[in-house]
PDB file of C-alpha atoms in Angstrom:
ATOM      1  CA  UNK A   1      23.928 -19.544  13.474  1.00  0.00           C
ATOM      2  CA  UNK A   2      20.878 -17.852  11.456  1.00  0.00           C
ATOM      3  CA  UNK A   3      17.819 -16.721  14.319  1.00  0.00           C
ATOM      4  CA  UNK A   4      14.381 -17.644  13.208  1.00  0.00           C
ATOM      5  CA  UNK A   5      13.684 -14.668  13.985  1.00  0.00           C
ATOM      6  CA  UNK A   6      15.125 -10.686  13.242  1.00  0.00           C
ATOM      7  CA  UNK A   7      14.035  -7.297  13.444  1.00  0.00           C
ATOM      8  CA  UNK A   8      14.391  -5.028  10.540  1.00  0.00           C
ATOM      9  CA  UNK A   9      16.362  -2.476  12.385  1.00  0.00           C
ATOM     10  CA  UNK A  10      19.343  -5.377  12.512  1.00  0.00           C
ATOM     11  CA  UNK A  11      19.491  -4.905   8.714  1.00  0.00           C
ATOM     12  CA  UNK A  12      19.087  -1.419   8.214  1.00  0.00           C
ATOM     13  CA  UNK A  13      22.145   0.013   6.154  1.00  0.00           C
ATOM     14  CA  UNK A  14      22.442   3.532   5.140  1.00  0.00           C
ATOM     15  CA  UNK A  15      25.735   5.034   2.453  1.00  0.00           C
ATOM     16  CA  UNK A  16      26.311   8.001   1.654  1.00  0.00           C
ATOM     17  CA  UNK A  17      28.428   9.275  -1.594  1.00  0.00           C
ATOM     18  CA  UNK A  18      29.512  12.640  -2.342  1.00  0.00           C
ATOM     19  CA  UNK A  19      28.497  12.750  -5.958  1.00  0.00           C
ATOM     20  CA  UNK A  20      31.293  14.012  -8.571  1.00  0.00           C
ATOM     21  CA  UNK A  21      31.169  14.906 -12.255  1.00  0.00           C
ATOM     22  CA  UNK A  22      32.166  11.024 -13.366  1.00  0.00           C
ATOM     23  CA  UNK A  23      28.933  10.114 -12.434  1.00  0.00           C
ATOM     24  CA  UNK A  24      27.198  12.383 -14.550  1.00  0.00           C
ATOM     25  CA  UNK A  25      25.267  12.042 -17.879  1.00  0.00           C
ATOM     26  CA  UNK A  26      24.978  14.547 -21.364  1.00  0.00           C
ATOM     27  CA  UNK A  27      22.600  16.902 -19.137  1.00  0.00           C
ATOM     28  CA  UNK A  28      24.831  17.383 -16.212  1.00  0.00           C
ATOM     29  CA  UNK A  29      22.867  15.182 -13.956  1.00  0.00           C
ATOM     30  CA  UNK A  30      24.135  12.197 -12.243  1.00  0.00           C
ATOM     31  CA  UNK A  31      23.360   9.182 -14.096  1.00  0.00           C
ATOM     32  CA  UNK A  32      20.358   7.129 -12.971  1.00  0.00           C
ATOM     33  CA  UNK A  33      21.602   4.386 -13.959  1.00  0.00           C
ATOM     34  CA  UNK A  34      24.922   5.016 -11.626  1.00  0.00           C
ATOM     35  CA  UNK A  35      22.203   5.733  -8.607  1.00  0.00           C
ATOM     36  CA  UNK A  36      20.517   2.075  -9.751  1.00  0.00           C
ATOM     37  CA  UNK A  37      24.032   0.761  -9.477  1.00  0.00           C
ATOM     38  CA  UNK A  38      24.437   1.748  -5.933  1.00  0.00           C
ATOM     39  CA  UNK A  39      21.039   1.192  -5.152  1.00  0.00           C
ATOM     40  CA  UNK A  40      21.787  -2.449  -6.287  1.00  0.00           C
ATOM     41  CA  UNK A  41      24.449  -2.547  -3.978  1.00  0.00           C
ATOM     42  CA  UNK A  42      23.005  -1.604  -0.871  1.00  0.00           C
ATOM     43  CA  UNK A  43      20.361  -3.837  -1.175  1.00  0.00           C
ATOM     44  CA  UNK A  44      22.583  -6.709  -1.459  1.00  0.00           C
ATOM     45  CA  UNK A  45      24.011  -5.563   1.727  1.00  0.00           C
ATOM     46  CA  UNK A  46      20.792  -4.924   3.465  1.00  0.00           C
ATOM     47  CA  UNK A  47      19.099  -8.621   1.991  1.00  0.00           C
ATOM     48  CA  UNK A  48      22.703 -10.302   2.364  1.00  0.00           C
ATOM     49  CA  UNK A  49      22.961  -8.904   6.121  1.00  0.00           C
ATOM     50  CA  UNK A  50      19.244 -10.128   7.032  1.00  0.00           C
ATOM     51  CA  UNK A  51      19.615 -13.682   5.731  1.00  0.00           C
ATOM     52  CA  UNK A  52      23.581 -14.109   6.688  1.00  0.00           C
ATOM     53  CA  UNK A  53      23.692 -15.508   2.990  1.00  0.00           C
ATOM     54  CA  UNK A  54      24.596 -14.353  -0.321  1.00  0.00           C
ATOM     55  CA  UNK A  55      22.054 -12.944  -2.195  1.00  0.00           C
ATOM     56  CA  UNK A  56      20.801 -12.290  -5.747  1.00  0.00           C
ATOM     57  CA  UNK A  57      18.456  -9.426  -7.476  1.00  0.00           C
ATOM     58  CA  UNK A  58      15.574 -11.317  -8.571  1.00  0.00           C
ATOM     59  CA  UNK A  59      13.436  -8.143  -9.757  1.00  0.00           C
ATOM     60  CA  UNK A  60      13.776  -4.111  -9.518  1.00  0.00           C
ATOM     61  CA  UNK A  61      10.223  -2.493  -8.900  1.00  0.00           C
ATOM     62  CA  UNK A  62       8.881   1.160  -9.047  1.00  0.00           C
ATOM     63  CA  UNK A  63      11.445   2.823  -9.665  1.00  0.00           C
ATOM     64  CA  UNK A  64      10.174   6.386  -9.472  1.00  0.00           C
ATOM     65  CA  UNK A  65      13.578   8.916 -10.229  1.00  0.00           C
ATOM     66  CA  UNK A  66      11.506  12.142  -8.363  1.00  0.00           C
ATOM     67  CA  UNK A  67      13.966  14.884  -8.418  1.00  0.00           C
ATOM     68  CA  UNK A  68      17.317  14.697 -10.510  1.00  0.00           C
ATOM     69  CA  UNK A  69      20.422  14.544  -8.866  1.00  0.00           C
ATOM     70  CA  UNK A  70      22.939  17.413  -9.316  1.00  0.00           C
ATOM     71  CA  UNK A  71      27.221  17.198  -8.991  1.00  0.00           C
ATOM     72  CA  UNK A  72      28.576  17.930  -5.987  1.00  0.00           C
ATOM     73  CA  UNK A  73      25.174  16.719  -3.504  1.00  0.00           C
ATOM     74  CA  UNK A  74      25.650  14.349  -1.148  1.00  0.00           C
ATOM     75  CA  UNK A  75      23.330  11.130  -1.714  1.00  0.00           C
ATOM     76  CA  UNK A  76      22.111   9.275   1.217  1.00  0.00           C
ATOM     77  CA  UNK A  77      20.753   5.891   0.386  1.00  0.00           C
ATOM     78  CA  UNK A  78      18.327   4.134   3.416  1.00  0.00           C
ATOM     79  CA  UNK A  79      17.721   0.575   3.134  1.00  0.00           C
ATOM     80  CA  UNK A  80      15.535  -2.128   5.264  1.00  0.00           C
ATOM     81  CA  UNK A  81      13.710  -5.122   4.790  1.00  0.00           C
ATOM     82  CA  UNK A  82       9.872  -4.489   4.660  1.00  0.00           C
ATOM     83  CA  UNK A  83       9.534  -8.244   3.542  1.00  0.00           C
ATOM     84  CA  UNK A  84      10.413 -11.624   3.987  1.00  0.00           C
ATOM     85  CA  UNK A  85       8.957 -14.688   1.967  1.00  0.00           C
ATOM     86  CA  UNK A  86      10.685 -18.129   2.552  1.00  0.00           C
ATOM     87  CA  UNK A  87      13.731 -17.444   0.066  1.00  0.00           C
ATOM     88  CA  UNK A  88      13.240 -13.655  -0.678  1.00  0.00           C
ATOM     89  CA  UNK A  89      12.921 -10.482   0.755  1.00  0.00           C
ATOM     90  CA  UNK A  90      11.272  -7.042  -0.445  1.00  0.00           C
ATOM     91  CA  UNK A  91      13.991  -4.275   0.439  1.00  0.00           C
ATOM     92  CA  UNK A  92      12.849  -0.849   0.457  1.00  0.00           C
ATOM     93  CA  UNK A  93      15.298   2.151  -0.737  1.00  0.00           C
ATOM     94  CA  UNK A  94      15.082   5.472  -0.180  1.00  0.00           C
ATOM     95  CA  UNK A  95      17.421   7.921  -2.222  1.00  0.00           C
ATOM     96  CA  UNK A  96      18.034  11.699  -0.747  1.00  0.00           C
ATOM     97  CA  UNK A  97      20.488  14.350  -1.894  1.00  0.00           C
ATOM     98  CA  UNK A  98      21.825  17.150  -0.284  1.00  0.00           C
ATOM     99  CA  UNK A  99      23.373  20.588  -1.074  1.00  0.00           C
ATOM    100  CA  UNK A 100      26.279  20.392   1.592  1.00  0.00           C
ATOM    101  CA  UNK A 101      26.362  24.449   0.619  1.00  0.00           C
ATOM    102  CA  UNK A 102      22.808  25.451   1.246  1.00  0.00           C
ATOM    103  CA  UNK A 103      21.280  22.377   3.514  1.00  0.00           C
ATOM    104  CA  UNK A 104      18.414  21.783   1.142  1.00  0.00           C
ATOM    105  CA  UNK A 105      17.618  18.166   0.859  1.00  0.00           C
ATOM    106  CA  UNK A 106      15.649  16.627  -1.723  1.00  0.00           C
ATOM    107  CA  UNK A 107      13.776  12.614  -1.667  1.00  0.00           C
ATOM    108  CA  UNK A 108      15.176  11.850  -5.353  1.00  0.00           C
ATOM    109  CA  UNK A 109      13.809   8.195  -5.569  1.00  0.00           C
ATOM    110  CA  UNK A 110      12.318   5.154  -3.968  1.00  0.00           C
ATOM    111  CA  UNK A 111      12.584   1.631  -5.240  1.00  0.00           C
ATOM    112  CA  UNK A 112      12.114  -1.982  -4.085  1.00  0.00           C
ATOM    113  CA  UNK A 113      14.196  -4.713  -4.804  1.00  0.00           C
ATOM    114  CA  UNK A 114      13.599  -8.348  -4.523  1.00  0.00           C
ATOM    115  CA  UNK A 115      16.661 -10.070  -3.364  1.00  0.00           C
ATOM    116  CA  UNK A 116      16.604 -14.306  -2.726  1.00  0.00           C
ATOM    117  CA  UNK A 117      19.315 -16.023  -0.631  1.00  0.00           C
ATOM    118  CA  UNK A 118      21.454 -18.562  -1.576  1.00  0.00           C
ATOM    119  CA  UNK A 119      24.083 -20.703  -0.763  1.00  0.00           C
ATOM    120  CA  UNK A 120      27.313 -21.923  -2.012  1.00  0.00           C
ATOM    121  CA  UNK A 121      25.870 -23.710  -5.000  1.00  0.00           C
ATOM    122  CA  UNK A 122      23.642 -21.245  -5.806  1.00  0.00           C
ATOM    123  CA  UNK A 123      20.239 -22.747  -4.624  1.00  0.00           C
ATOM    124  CA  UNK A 124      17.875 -20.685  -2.835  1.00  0.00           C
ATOM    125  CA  UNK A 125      18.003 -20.830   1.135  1.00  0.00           C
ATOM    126  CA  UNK A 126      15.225 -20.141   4.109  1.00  0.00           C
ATOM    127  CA  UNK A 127      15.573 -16.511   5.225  1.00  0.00           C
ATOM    128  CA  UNK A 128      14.885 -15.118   9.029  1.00  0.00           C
ATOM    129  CA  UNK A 129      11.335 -14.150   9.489  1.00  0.00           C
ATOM    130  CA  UNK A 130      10.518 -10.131  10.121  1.00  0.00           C
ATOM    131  CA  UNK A 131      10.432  -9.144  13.588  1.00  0.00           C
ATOM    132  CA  UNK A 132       7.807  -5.829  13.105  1.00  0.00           C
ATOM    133  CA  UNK A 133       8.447  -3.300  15.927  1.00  0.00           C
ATOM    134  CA  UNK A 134       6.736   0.173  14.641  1.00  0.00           C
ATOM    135  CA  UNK A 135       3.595   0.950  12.965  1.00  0.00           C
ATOM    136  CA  UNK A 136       5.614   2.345   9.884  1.00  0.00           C
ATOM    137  CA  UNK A 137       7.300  -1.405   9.897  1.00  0.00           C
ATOM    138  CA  UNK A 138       4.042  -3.358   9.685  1.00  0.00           C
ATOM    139  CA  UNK A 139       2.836  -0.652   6.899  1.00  0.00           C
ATOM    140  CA  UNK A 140       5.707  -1.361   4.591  1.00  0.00           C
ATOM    141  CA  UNK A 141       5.225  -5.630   5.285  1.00  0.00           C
ATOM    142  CA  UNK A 142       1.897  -4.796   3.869  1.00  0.00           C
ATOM    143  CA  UNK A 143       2.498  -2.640   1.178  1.00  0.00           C
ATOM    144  CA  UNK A 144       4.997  -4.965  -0.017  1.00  0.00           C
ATOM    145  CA  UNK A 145       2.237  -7.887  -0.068  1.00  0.00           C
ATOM    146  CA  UNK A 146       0.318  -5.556  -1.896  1.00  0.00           C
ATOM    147  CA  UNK A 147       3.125  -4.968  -4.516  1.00  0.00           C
ATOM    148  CA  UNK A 148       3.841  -8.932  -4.955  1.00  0.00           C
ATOM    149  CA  UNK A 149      -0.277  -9.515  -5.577  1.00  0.00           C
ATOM    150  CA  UNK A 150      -0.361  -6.897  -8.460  1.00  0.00           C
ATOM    151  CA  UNK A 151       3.308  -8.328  -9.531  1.00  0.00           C
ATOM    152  CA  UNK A 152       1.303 -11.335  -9.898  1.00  0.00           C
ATOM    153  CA  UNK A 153      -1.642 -10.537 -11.159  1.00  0.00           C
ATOM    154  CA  UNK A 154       0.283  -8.848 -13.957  1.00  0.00           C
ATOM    155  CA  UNK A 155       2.499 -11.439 -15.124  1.00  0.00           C
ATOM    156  CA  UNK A 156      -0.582 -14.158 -14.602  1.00  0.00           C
ATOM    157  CA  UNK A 157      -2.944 -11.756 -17.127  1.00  0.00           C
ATOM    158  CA  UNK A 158       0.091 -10.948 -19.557  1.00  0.00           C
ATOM    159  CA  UNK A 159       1.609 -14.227 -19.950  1.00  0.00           C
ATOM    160  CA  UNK A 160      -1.455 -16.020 -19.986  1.00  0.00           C
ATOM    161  CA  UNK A 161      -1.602 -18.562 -23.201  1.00  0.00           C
ATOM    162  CA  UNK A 162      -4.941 -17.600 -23.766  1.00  0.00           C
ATOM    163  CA  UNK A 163      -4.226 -13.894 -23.268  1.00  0.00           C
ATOM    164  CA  UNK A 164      -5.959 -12.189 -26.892  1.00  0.00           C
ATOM    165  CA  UNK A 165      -5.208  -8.475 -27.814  1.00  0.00           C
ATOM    166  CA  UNK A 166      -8.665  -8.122 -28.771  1.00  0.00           C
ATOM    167  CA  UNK A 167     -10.065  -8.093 -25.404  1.00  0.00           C
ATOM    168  CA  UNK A 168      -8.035  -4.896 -24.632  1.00  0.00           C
ATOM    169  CA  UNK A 169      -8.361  -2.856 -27.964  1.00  0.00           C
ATOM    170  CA  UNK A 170     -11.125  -0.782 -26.183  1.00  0.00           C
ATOM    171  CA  UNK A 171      -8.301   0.069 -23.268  1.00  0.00           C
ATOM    172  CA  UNK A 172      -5.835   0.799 -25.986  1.00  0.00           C
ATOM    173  CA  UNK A 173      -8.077   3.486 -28.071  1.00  0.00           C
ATOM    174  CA  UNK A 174      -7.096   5.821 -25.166  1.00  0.00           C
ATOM    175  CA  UNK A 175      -3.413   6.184 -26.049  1.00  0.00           C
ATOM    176  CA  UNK A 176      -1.489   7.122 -28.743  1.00  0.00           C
ATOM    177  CA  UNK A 177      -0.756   3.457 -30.378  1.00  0.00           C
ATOM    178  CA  UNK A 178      -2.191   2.071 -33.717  1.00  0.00           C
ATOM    179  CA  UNK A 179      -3.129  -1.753 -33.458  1.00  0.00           C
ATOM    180  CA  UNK A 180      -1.987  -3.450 -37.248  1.00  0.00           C
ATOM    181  CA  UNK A 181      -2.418  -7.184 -37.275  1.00  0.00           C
TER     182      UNK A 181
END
């Protein structure tokens, strides 16, 4: 029976994968879109374990790739819930390698995924509400809120029908693009 109710901590998940040359691109570095992969998949976990329901990616954001990942380091991937809506949840990952030789670790990305619950015939289903237990807890609810209002705002400015490229042509003089039309 789903609680009204959880703390994040219940759905915390952390993997970690030793990471070998078939993961690796032209340059020697493990693939980043490998690390999205598994990134993908631990956030299903973490969502899928909150909500006791399947879940779904609805949207990937900030992806920042900080420090490239070398063959042979040992990835650690954190997940938890910083959000809950009614059907979704923000979950926060944090990506670290390690050099199991020398010790030295390295935070090689951060990323949030949306994730929405559903059931057996695929519609979307109420989620637990967020329990918030630590000071860093309540900072990442927030910062998530803050991420879905500029989400929003972005899509509502951009996909506007009466959205005109003219008001932005002074914005665009500052970057290397040439407006034709």
């Amino acid at each position: 029976m789903k609680t009204s109710f959880k703390p994040s901590s219940d759905s915390r998940i952390s993997i970690s994968e030793l990471m070998k040359p078939s993961h690796s691109n032209f340059n020697g570095k493990i693939h980043g879109g490998y690390i999205l992969n598994l990134m993908d998949q631990i956030a299903f976990a973490c969502a899928s374990k909150h909500s006791e329901a399947y879940c779904v990616t609805a949207s990937v954001d900030t992806v920042d790739f900080l420090n490239p990942i070398e063959i042979g380091e040992l990835i650690t991937m954190k997940a938890s819930v910083n959000f809950v809506g009614n059907t979704s949840m923000v979950v926060g990952i944090r990506v670290i390698s390690e050099n199991i030789i020398t010790g030295t670790i390295k935070h090689c990305n951060s990323s949030y995924f949306t994730m929405v619950a559903k059931n057996d015939v695929n519609e979307s289903v109420v989620v637990p509400g967020l329990i918030l237990r630590s000071q860093i807890e309540v900072r990442r609810f927030l910062k998530a809120i803050e991420l879905i209002k500029t989400k929003r705002t972005r899509h509502k400015e951009f996909n506007d029908k009466d959205f005109s490229a003219e008001n932005y042509l002074h914005t665009l003089e500052a970057f290397k693009v040439k407006v034709e039309f």
